[in-house]
Short mmCIF file of C-alpha atoms and ligand atoms in Angstrom, two decimals:
data_model
loop_
_atom_site.label_atom_id
_atom_site.label_comp_id
_atom_site.label_asym_id
_atom_site.label_seq_id
_atom_site.Cartn_x
_atom_site.Cartn_y
_atom_site.Cartn_z
CA MET A 1 -1.38 21.32 10.31
CA ARG A 2 -1.50 20.25 6.69
CA ASN A 3 -1.63 16.71 5.28
CA LEU A 4 -1.51 15.47 1.69
CA ILE A 5 -4.16 12.80 1.33
CA ASN A 6 -5.60 13.75 -2.10
CA ILE A 7 -3.86 15.84 -4.79
CA MET A 8 -6.87 18.25 -4.53
CA ASP A 9 -5.65 19.12 -1.04
CA LEU A 10 -3.21 21.34 -2.89
CA THR A 11 -4.39 24.34 -4.89
CA PRO A 12 -2.92 24.93 -8.40
CA ILE A 13 -1.04 27.85 -6.88
CA GLU A 14 0.52 25.65 -4.24
CA ILE A 15 1.40 23.06 -6.87
CA GLU A 16 3.15 25.82 -8.86
CA GLU A 17 5.01 26.83 -5.66
CA LEU A 18 6.17 23.30 -5.09
CA ILE A 19 7.38 23.11 -8.72
CA TYR A 20 9.44 26.30 -8.22
CA ILE A 21 10.91 24.95 -5.01
CA ALA A 22 11.79 21.64 -6.76
CA LEU A 23 13.40 23.57 -9.63
CA ASP A 24 15.42 25.58 -7.17
CA ILE A 25 16.52 22.43 -5.32
CA ILE A 26 17.68 21.06 -8.70
CA ALA A 27 19.60 24.29 -9.36
CA ASN A 28 20.89 24.93 -5.81
CA PRO A 29 20.95 21.68 -3.83
CA LYS A 30 23.39 23.00 -1.20
CA LYS A 31 20.96 25.73 -0.15
CA TYR A 32 18.55 22.95 1.09
CA ALA A 33 21.10 20.64 2.62
CA HIS A 34 20.27 21.54 6.23
CA VAL A 35 16.72 22.98 6.16
CA CYS A 36 15.32 19.85 7.91
CA ASP A 37 18.22 19.39 10.38
CA GLY A 38 16.88 17.65 13.54
CA LYS A 39 13.56 16.53 11.89
CA LYS A 40 12.52 12.97 11.32
CA LEU A 41 10.40 11.40 8.58
CA ALA A 42 8.62 8.07 9.34
CA THR A 43 7.89 5.84 6.28
CA LEU A 44 5.09 3.43 7.19
CA PHE A 45 4.83 1.09 4.13
CA PHE A 46 2.25 -1.68 4.49
CA GLU A 47 2.68 -2.47 0.78
CA PRO A 48 5.75 -3.02 -1.50
CA SER A 49 7.49 0.01 -2.90
CA THR A 50 10.89 0.91 -4.41
CA ARG A 51 10.70 4.50 -5.75
CA THR A 52 8.20 6.01 -3.48
CA ARG A 53 9.73 4.89 -0.20
CA LEU A 54 13.39 5.31 -1.26
CA SER A 55 12.76 8.72 -2.84
CA PHE A 56 10.98 9.88 0.31
CA GLU A 57 13.93 8.65 2.39
CA ALA A 58 16.51 10.18 -0.02
CA ALA A 59 14.52 13.42 -0.02
CA MET A 60 14.60 13.68 3.79
CA TYR A 61 18.32 12.85 3.97
CA GLU A 62 19.12 15.50 1.32
CA LEU A 63 17.23 18.08 3.40
CA GLY A 64 19.40 17.22 6.42
CA GLY A 65 16.72 15.15 8.21
CA GLN A 66 16.56 11.58 9.35
CA VAL A 67 14.32 8.66 8.55
CA LEU A 68 12.77 5.81 10.45
CA GLY A 69 10.09 3.30 9.53
CA PHE A 70 9.11 -0.07 8.11
CA SER A 71 8.83 -1.37 4.56
CA GLU A 72 6.31 -4.27 5.10
CA ALA A 73 3.37 -4.83 7.35
CA ALA A 74 4.88 -8.10 8.49
CA SER A 75 7.68 -6.25 10.30
CA SER A 76 5.30 -3.88 12.14
CA SER A 77 2.77 -4.48 14.88
CA ALA A 78 0.03 -4.57 12.19
CA ALA A 79 1.12 -8.28 12.02
CA LYS A 80 -0.12 -8.53 15.65
CA GLY A 81 -3.37 -6.95 14.89
CA GLU A 82 -2.66 -3.27 15.71
CA SER A 83 -4.94 -0.75 14.03
CA VAL A 84 -3.58 2.02 11.68
CA SER A 85 -5.01 4.62 14.13
CA ASP A 86 -3.07 3.24 17.07
CA THR A 87 0.15 2.87 15.00
CA VAL A 88 0.15 6.44 13.77
CA ARG A 89 -0.79 7.89 17.15
CA VAL A 90 2.30 6.36 18.55
CA VAL A 91 4.53 7.13 15.55
CA SER A 92 3.55 10.76 15.92
CA TYR A 93 5.54 10.80 19.18
CA TYR A 94 8.68 9.63 17.38
CA ALA A 95 8.61 11.56 14.01
CA ASP A 96 7.76 15.06 12.67
CA ILE A 97 6.03 13.86 9.52
CA ILE A 98 4.68 10.53 8.23
CA ALA A 99 4.51 9.09 4.75
CA MET A 100 2.13 6.06 4.65
CA ARG A 101 1.36 3.50 1.96
CA HIS A 102 -1.46 1.04 2.67
CA PRO A 103 -3.49 -1.55 0.66
CA LYS A 104 -6.77 -0.24 2.11
CA GLU A 105 -8.30 2.79 0.39
CA GLY A 106 -8.73 5.62 2.95
CA ALA A 107 -6.18 4.30 5.55
CA PRO A 108 -3.88 7.40 5.23
CA LEU A 109 -6.99 9.60 5.69
CA VAL A 110 -7.86 7.76 8.91
CA ALA A 111 -4.24 8.07 9.94
CA SER A 112 -4.27 11.83 9.38
CA MET A 113 -7.22 12.13 11.78
CA LYS A 114 -5.29 10.41 14.58
CA ALA A 115 -1.79 11.70 13.99
CA ASP A 116 -0.35 14.82 15.63
CA VAL A 117 1.99 15.39 12.72
CA PRO A 118 1.41 15.87 9.04
CA VAL A 119 0.55 12.65 7.08
CA ILE A 120 1.29 12.08 3.42
CA ASN A 121 -0.60 9.47 1.41
CA ALA A 122 2.08 7.41 -0.41
CA GLY A 123 -0.52 5.31 -2.11
CA ASP A 124 -3.81 3.88 -0.77
CA GLY A 125 -4.97 0.72 -2.47
CA GLY A 126 -6.50 1.39 -5.86
CA HIS A 127 -7.55 4.85 -4.87
CA ASN A 128 -4.98 7.74 -4.95
CA HIS A 129 -1.29 8.45 -5.10
CA PRO A 130 -0.81 12.19 -4.82
CA THR A 131 2.96 12.33 -4.51
CA GLN A 132 3.36 10.33 -7.77
CA THR A 133 1.22 12.93 -9.36
CA LEU A 134 3.62 15.63 -8.07
CA ALA A 135 6.41 13.74 -9.86
CA ASP A 136 4.22 13.49 -12.98
CA LEU A 137 3.48 17.20 -12.89
CA LEU A 138 7.08 18.27 -12.59
CA THR A 139 7.87 15.98 -15.48
CA ILE A 140 5.11 17.42 -17.64
CA TYR A 141 6.11 21.02 -16.66
CA ARG A 142 9.78 20.42 -17.57
CA GLU A 143 8.77 18.81 -20.83
CA LYS A 144 6.07 21.09 -21.93
CA GLY A 145 6.71 24.36 -20.09
CA SER A 146 3.04 24.62 -19.02
CA PHE A 147 -0.02 22.48 -18.17
CA GLU A 148 -2.33 24.09 -20.69
CA ASN A 149 -3.85 22.58 -23.88
CA LEU A 150 -2.53 19.11 -23.45
CA THR A 151 -4.11 15.95 -24.78
CA ILE A 152 -3.23 13.19 -22.37
CA GLY A 153 -3.48 9.59 -23.14
CA LEU A 154 -3.90 7.24 -20.20
CA CYS A 155 -3.19 3.69 -21.08
CA GLY A 156 -3.44 0.31 -19.35
CA ASP A 157 -5.11 -0.47 -16.08
CA LEU A 158 -7.17 2.61 -15.47
CA GLN A 159 -9.49 0.95 -13.03
CA PHE A 160 -6.97 -0.02 -10.40
CA GLY A 161 -4.18 2.33 -11.31
CA ARG A 162 -4.19 4.85 -8.46
CA THR A 163 -1.62 7.10 -10.11
CA VAL A 164 -4.04 7.62 -13.01
CA HIS A 165 -6.84 8.65 -10.73
CA SER A 166 -4.76 11.35 -9.02
CA LEU A 167 -3.33 12.53 -12.34
CA ILE A 168 -6.85 12.97 -13.75
CA ALA A 169 -7.87 15.05 -10.81
CA ALA A 170 -4.78 17.26 -11.02
CA MET A 171 -4.90 17.82 -14.85
CA SER A 172 -8.64 18.53 -14.73
CA ARG A 173 -7.86 21.97 -13.24
CA TYR A 174 -5.89 23.16 -16.28
CA HIS A 175 -7.21 24.97 -19.32
CA GLY A 176 -7.49 22.92 -22.51
CA THR A 177 -6.93 19.48 -21.00
CA LYS A 178 -8.32 16.60 -22.96
CA PHE A 179 -8.20 12.95 -21.92
CA ILE A 180 -8.05 9.84 -24.10
CA MET A 181 -8.52 6.86 -21.82
CA ILE A 182 -7.22 3.73 -23.40
CA SER A 183 -7.97 0.39 -21.69
CA PRO A 184 -9.67 -2.88 -22.04
CA GLU A 185 -13.41 -2.75 -21.30
CA GLU A 186 -12.84 -4.38 -17.89
CA LEU A 187 -10.22 -1.84 -16.79
CA LYS A 188 -11.83 1.46 -17.51
CA VAL A 189 -11.55 4.55 -15.30
CA PRO A 190 -13.94 4.15 -12.35
CA ARG A 191 -17.39 5.78 -12.99
CA TYR A 192 -17.14 8.00 -9.88
CA ILE A 193 -13.99 9.68 -11.33
CA ILE A 194 -15.69 10.33 -14.65
CA SER A 195 -18.82 11.80 -13.10
CA ASP A 196 -17.33 13.64 -10.15
CA ILE A 197 -14.30 15.08 -11.89
CA VAL A 198 -14.15 14.76 -15.68
CA GLU A 199 -17.82 15.39 -16.51
CA LYS A 200 -18.35 17.83 -13.66
CA LYS A 201 -15.56 20.01 -14.95
CA GLY A 202 -16.67 19.67 -18.52
CA ILE A 203 -13.35 18.13 -19.65
CA PRO A 204 -13.49 16.56 -23.13
CA TYR A 205 -12.68 12.88 -22.92
CA GLU A 206 -12.76 9.73 -25.05
CA GLU A 207 -12.73 6.14 -23.87
CA THR A 208 -11.18 3.63 -26.39
CA THR A 209 -9.48 0.24 -26.51
CA SER A 210 -7.21 1.41 -29.33
CA LEU A 211 -3.74 2.75 -28.51
CA GLU A 212 -3.03 2.94 -32.24
CA GLY A 213 -6.06 5.15 -32.94
CA ALA A 214 -5.21 7.50 -30.08
CA MET A 215 -1.44 7.81 -30.71
CA PRO A 216 -1.28 10.63 -33.26
CA LYS A 217 -3.39 12.94 -31.11
CA LEU A 218 -1.39 12.72 -27.91
CA ASP A 219 0.94 15.27 -26.23
CA VAL A 220 1.48 13.01 -23.24
CA LEU A 221 1.17 9.23 -23.13
CA TYR A 222 0.84 7.87 -19.60
CA MET A 223 1.42 4.13 -19.62
CA THR A 224 0.58 1.95 -16.61
CA ARG A 225 1.13 -1.56 -15.31
CA VAL A 226 -1.77 -3.97 -15.01
CA GLN A 227 -2.20 -3.97 -11.19
CA ARG A 228 -1.97 -7.76 -10.53
CA GLU A 229 -2.26 -7.37 -6.75
CA ARG A 230 -5.71 -5.72 -7.05
CA PHE A 231 -7.28 -8.46 -9.23
CA PHE A 232 -9.82 -10.81 -7.74
CA ASN A 233 -8.56 -13.81 -9.75
CA GLU A 234 -5.31 -14.83 -11.59
CA ALA A 235 -7.18 -15.87 -14.72
CA ASP A 236 -8.45 -12.32 -15.33
CA TYR A 237 -4.94 -10.93 -14.81
CA MET A 238 -3.52 -13.48 -17.27
CA ARG A 239 -6.04 -12.51 -19.88
CA LEU A 240 -5.52 -8.81 -19.56
CA LYS A 241 -1.89 -8.37 -18.72
CA ASP A 242 -0.61 -8.04 -22.28
CA SER A 243 -3.36 -5.73 -23.47
CA TYR A 244 -0.91 -2.90 -24.37
CA ILE A 245 2.75 -3.18 -25.16
CA LEU A 246 4.39 0.04 -26.33
CA THR A 247 7.07 -0.63 -28.96
CA PRO A 248 9.12 1.66 -31.26
CA ASP A 249 6.93 0.56 -34.09
CA LYS A 250 3.71 1.82 -32.36
CA LEU A 251 5.37 5.19 -31.89
CA LYS A 252 5.78 5.83 -35.61
CA THR A 253 2.50 7.71 -35.78
CA ALA A 254 3.14 9.75 -32.62
CA LYS A 255 4.04 13.45 -32.43
CA THR A 256 7.75 14.13 -32.27
CA SER A 257 6.94 16.30 -29.20
CA LEU A 258 5.22 13.36 -27.40
CA SER A 259 6.24 12.77 -23.75
CA ILE A 260 6.00 9.13 -22.61
CA LEU A 261 5.45 8.76 -18.90
CA HIS A 262 5.02 5.72 -16.64
CA PRO A 263 5.06 5.81 -12.82
CA LEU A 264 7.06 2.55 -12.81
CA PRO A 265 7.61 -0.29 -12.01
CA ARG A 266 7.07 -1.48 -15.62
CA VAL A 267 6.48 -5.17 -16.30
CA ASN A 268 6.26 -5.54 -20.06
CA GLU A 269 3.98 -2.66 -21.11
CA ILE A 270 6.86 -0.57 -22.53
CA ALA A 271 9.41 -2.49 -24.56
CA VAL A 272 12.96 -1.81 -23.37
CA ALA A 273 13.83 -0.59 -26.85
CA VAL A 274 11.60 2.45 -26.22
CA ASP A 275 13.96 3.61 -23.47
CA ASP A 276 16.35 5.07 -26.08
CA ASP A 277 13.65 7.17 -27.75
CA PRO A 278 14.13 10.85 -26.79
CA ARG A 279 10.38 10.95 -25.97
CA ALA A 280 10.77 8.49 -23.11
CA CYS A 281 10.61 10.41 -19.85
CA TYR A 282 9.87 7.73 -17.24
CA PHE A 283 13.32 7.44 -15.62
CA GLU A 284 13.54 11.24 -15.43
CA GLN A 285 10.11 11.16 -13.88
CA ALA A 286 11.33 8.90 -11.06
CA ARG A 287 14.18 11.31 -10.46
CA ASN A 288 11.70 14.21 -10.36
CA GLY A 289 9.79 12.36 -7.71
CA LYS A 290 12.55 12.93 -5.23
CA TYR A 291 12.69 16.67 -5.84
CA MET A 292 8.95 17.11 -5.51
CA ARG A 293 8.96 15.08 -2.28
CA MET A 294 11.74 17.36 -1.00
CA ALA A 295 9.63 20.47 -1.81
CA LEU A 296 6.56 18.82 -0.22
CA ILE A 297 8.31 17.95 3.01
CA THR A 298 9.58 21.55 3.37
CA LYS A 299 6.07 22.83 2.83
CA LEU A 300 4.27 20.47 5.26
CA LEU A 301 6.97 20.97 7.90
CA GLU A 302 6.62 24.82 7.33
CA VAL A 303 10.38 25.12 7.00
CA ALA A 304 11.55 28.71 6.43
CA LEU A 305 13.32 28.77 3.05
C1 NCD B 401 2.82 3.06 -8.65
C2 NCD B 401 2.05 2.69 -7.49
O1 NCD B 401 2.50 2.19 -6.46
O2 NCD B 401 0.79 2.87 -7.54
N1 NCD B 401 4.25 2.94 -8.32
C3 NCD B 401 4.80 4.11 -7.91
O3 NCD B 401 4.64 4.52 -6.79
N2 NCD B 401 5.69 4.68 -8.69
C4 NCD B 401 2.47 2.29 -9.89
C5 NCD B 401 2.39 0.83 -9.85
O4 NCD B 401 2.74 0.19 -8.84
O5 NCD B 401 2.11 0.26 -10.93
#
């Protein structure tokens, strides 16, 4: 039985397979409308979500399956003190696959050890978010046609931004990747990611505070929200929240082929005026998330296609 806890649980070949399934779903949705008939997805969300939970649910419905679950810890027995292990053990009796989001790093991994059905990490604290990365990868693939030789700018809260951590891991496996990590000093990519992934694989990278300086070099710009809920105090958040605001003016020095991504939700880090720029891909990225989650569900449920 397979789980998806970390994006590295999938090989590059498996990621390519998921992309081909997603592209086929986009081209031939009817072919997939009943492949999960009679199957149930449980969405166990102990933290707020719009896109991730709803796209998982839409994905399962569009495959012919059904959905059950909860969208806040307060409406589950976690509020009574139940452990994640006990919750998933029981939910495995009711569902064929589980997508879990939890504020504690490692909770979905623990869940996968106790569950009798596949568990998907839908975001664990400030750690990882592998299915967002699947959405990011499909977006990059559709924009660029390949994952090779891309200079990727990661901008904003690189410390707590779990989507960034998973994207760094995924992109570190492709030839010619370069990272430019743009953040305030206090919100740099955690050291373990630099040493265990980026430096270990010999990927060229720069750390800078200047979005303007990085802009002309970028093929992909991945903007992120400052993760207020992970800060230890409000004063630090207030000081750092407006560190980067992407505006049409700042894009003047960017390549015409730049692709601008953001996992969403955005607060103010991308001005609404940028939405009309043909380089803005973030809403398309959210749409791609549903297709990749559909592809992932068929894979983990070992559905015959
Ligand atoms: C992200 C998350 O939850 O980490 N959202 C998402 O799933 N698309 C990014 C964020 O909350 O800033």
